[in-house]
Short mmCIF file of C-alpha atoms in Angstrom, two decimals:
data_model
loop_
_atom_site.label_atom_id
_atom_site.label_comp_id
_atom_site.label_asym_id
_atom_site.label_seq_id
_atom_site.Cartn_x
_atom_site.Cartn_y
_atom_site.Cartn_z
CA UNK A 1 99.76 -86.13 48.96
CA UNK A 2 100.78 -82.69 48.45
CA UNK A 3 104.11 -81.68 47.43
CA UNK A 4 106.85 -80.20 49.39
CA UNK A 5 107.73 -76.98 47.64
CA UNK A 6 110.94 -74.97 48.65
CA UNK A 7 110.35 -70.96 48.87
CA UNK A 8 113.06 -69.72 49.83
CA UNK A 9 116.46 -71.80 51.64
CA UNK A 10 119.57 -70.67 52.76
CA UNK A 11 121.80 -70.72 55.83
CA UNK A 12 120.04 -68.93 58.44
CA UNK A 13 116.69 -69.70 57.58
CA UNK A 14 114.06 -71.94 55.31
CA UNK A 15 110.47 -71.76 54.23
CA UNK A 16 108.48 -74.62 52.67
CA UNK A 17 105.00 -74.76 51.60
CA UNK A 18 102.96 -78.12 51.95
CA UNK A 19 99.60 -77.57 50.47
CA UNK A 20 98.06 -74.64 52.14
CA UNK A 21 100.65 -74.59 54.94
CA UNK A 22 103.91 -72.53 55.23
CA UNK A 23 106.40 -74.04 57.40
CA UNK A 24 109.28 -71.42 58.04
CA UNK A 25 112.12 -72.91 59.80
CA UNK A 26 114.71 -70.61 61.74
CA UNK A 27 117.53 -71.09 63.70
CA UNK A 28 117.24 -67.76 65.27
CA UNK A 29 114.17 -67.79 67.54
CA UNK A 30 114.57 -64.28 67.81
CA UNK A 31 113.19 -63.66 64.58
CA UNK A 32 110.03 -66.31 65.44
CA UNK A 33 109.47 -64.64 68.41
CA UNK A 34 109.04 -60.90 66.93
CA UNK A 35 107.20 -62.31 63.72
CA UNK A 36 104.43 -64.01 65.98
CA UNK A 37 104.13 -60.78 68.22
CA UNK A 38 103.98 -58.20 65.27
CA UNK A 39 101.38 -59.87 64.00
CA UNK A 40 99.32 -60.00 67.04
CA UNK A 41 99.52 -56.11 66.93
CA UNK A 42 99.15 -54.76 63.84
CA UNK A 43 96.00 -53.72 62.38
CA UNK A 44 96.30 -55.05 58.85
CA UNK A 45 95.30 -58.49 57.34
CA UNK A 46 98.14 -60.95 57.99
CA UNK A 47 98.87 -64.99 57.72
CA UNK A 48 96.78 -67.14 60.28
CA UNK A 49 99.53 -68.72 62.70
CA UNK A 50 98.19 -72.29 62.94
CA UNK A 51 100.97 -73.65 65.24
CA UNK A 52 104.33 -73.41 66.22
CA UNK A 53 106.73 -75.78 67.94
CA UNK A 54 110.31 -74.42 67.73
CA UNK A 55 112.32 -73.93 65.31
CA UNK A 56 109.42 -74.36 63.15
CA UNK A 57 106.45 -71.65 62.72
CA UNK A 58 103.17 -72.91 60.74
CA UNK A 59 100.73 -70.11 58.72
CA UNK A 60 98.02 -70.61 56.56
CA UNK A 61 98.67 -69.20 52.88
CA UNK A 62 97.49 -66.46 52.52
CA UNK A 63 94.92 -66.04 49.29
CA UNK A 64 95.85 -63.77 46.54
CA UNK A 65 99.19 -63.25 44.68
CA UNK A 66 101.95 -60.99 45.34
CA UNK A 67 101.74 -57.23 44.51
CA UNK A 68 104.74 -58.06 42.21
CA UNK A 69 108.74 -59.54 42.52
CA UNK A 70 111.60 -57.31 42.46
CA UNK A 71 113.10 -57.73 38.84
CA UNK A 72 109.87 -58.18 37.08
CA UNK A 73 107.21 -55.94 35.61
CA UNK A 74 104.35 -55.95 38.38
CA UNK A 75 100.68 -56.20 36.54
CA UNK A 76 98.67 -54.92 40.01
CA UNK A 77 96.67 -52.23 39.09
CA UNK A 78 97.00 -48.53 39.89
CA UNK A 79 94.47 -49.16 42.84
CA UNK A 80 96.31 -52.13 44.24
CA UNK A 81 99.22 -50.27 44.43
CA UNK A 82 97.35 -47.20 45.97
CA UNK A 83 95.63 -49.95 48.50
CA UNK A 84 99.07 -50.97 49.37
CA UNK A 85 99.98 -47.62 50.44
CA UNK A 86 96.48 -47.33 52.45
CA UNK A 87 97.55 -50.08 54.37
CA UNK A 88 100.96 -48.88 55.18
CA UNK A 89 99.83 -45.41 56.08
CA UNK A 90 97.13 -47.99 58.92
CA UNK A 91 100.24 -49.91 59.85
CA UNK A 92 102.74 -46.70 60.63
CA UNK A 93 99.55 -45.15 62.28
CA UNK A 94 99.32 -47.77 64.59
CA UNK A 95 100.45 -48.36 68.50
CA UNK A 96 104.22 -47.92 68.89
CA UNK A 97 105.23 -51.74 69.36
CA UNK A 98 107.98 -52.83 72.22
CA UNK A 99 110.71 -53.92 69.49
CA UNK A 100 113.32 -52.08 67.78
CA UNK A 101 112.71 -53.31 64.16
CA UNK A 102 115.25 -53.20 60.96
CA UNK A 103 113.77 -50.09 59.95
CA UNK A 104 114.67 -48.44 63.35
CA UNK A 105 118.73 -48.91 63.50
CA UNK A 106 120.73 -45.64 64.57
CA UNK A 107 122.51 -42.84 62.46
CA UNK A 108 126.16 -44.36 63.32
CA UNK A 109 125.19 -47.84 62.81
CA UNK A 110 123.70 -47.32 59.60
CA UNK A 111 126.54 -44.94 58.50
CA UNK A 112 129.48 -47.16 59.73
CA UNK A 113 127.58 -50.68 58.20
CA UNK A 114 127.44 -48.75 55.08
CA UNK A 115 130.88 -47.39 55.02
CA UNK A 116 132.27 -51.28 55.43
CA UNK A 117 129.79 -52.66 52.60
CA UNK A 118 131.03 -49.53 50.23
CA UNK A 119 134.22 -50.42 51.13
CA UNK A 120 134.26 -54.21 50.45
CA UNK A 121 132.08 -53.29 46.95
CA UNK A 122 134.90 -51.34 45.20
CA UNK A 123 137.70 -53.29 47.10
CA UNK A 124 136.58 -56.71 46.23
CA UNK A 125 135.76 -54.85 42.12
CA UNK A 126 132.00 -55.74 43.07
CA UNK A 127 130.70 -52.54 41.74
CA UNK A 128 132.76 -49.31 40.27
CA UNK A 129 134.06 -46.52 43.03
CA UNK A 130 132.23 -44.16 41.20
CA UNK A 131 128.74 -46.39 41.50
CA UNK A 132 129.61 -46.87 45.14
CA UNK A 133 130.66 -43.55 45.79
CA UNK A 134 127.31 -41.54 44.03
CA UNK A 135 125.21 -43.87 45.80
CA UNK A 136 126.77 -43.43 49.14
CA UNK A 137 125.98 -39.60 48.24
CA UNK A 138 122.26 -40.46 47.74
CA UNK A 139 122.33 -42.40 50.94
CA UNK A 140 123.18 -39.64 53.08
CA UNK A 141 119.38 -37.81 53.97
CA UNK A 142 118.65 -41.46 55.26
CA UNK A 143 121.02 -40.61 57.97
CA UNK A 144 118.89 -37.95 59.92
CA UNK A 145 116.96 -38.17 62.55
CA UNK A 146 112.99 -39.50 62.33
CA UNK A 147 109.51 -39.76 63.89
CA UNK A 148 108.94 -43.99 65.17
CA UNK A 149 106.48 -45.52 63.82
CA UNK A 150 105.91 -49.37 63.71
CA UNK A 151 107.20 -50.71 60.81
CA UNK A 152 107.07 -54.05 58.88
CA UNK A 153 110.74 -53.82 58.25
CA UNK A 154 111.20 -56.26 54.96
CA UNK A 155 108.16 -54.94 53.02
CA UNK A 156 109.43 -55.87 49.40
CA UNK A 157 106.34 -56.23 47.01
CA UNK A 158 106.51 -59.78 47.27
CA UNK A 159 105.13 -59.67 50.57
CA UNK A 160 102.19 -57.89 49.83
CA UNK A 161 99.02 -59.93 48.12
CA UNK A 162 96.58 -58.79 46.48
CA UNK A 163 93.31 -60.13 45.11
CA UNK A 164 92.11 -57.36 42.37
CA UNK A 165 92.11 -54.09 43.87
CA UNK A 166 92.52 -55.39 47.84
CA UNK A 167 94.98 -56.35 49.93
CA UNK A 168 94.67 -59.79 51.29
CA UNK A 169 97.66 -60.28 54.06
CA UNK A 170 101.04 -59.05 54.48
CA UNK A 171 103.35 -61.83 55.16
CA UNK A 172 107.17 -62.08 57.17
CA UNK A 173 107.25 -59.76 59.86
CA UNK A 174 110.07 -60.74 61.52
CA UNK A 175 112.01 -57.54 60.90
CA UNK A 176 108.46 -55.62 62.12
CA UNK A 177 108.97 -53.10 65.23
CA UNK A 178 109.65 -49.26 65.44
CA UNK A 179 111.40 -47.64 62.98
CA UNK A 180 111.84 -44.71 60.16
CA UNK A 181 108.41 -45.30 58.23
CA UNK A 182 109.97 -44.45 54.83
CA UNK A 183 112.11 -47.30 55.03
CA UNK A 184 109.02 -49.06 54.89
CA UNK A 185 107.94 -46.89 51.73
CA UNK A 186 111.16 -47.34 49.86
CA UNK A 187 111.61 -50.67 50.18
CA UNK A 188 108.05 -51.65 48.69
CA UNK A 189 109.39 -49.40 45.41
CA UNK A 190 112.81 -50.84 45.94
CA UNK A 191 113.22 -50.96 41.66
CA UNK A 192 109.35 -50.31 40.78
CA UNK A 193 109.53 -46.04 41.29
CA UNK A 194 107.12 -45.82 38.38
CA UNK A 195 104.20 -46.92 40.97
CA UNK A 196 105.45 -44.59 43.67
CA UNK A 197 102.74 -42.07 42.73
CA UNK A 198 100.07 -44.92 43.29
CA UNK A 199 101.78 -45.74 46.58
CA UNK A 200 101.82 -42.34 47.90
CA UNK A 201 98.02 -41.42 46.53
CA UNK A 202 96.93 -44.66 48.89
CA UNK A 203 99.53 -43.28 51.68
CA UNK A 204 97.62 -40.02 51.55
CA UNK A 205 100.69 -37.68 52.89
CA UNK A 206 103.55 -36.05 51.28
CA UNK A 207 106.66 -37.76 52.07
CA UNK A 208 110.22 -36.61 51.36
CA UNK A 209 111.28 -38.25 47.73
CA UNK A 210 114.86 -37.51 48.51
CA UNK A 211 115.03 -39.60 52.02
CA UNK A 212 113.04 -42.35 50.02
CA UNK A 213 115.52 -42.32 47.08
CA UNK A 214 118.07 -42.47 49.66
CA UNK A 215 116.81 -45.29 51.81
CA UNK A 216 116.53 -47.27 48.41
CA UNK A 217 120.33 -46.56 47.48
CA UNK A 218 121.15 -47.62 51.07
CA UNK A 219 119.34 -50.61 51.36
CA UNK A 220 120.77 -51.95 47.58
CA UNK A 221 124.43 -51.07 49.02
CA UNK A 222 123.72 -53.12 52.57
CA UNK A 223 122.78 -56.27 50.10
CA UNK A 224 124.91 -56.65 47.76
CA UNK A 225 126.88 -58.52 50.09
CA UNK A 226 124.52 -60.95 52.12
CA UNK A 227 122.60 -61.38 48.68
CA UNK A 228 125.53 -63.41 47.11
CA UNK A 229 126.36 -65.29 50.10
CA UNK A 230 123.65 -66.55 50.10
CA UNK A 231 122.77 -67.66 46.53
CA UNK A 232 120.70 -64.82 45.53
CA UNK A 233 121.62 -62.64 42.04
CA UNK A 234 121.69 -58.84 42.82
CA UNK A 235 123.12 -58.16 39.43
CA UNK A 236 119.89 -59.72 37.54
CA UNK A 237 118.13 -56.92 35.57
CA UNK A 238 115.54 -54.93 37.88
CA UNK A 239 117.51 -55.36 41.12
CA UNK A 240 120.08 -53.99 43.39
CA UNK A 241 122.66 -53.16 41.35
CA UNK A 242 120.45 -51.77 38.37
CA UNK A 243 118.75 -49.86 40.69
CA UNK A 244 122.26 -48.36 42.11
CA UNK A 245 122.91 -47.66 38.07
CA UNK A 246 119.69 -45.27 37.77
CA UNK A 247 121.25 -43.10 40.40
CA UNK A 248 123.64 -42.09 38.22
#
């Protein structure tokens, strides 16, 4: 019988693997809901959804292994990561879909979620003012006004497999729906910038390095937060926090 392996558990959500099964439980059906209709849209491979009987969704693994983890050197190749950005550039290229996703949240409710997070950082001696404060600097050309496209929403590396030089699936799309496409961009670099050449080669368009290195500042200073609540180490070497340090 195979083994029940735990993924990834916390409060709001859980996913297990069972052989060649996921099971990803939610308590938020919400999230099921726009997960199982992004990936009826997009045009890009993604998990098989086998079955689904609330709060439970079932996908077949997908083959492959991820492009990388944030924290730890990724061994893809230069064309993996240039494949990765090929199948971005297909994804933000695609059909506008109904949803609002993570990646599509307004000027003023980015810039007053930020504000709060900076404050509780420096108030709570979470990070120094001055590490907050340069980084809430860098943040700012996120805060502008941008083209839709549809967006994964959550596209850290980990989500991305790879089998050689392809892509085989991109997995969790419950954050997926419109939104700023170099969210999307940033977040697969989120601590791995030395690929971001690679990235934007597959891509095949210039994109603005300052709005990236801003949306990756922003994101680390949204996370701190929900990342230690919820038993995850932002602080480990490669992450959030060191990638708040190379701003400076």
């Amino acid at each position: 019988m195979d083994e029940v392996e735990v993924v990834v558990a916390h409060s709001e959500r859980a996913t297990l693997r069972v052989g060649d099964v996921f099971l990803k439980v939610d308590a938020d059906q919400a999230r099921i809901d726009a997960e199982v209709e992004a990936m009826a849209l997009v045009p890009v491979p993604t998990p098989e959804i086998l079955w689904r009987k609330p709060p439970v969704l079932a996908i077949a693994a997908v083959s492959g292994t991820p492009l990388g983890r944030l924290g730890e050197p990724s061994n893809a190749s230069p064309a993996a990561w240039a494949a990765a950005g090929a199948v971005i550039r297909k994804l933000h290229d695609a059909p506008l879909p109904p949803r609002l996703g993570r990646a599509g949240r307004g000027r003023d409710e980015l810039a007053a979620e930020l504000d709060v997070e900076c404050e509780w950082l420096v108030t709570n001696g979470v990070l120094p003012a001055d590490l907050v404060t340069r980084n809430r600097q860098v943040a700012e050309p996120a805060l502008r006004p941008w083209t839709p496209a549809f967006t994964h929403g959550d596209l850290q590396i980990a989500h991305v497999f790879i089998d050689g030089d392809e892509i085989t699936g991109v997995i969790d799309w419950s954050e997926a729906g419109r939104g700023d496409a170099l969210y999307d961009l940033a977040t697969l670099t989120l601590g791995h910038e030395e690929h971001l050449d690679d990235v934007i080669a597959g891509y095949g368009t210039d994109v603005d390095l300052d709005v990236m290195r801003a949306w990756s500042s922003l994101r680390s200073l949204l996370a701190i937060r929900w990342l230690t609540e919820h038993g995850f180490d932002p602080t480990a070497p490669g992450c959030e926090v060191d990638v708040l340090k190379s701003r400076m």
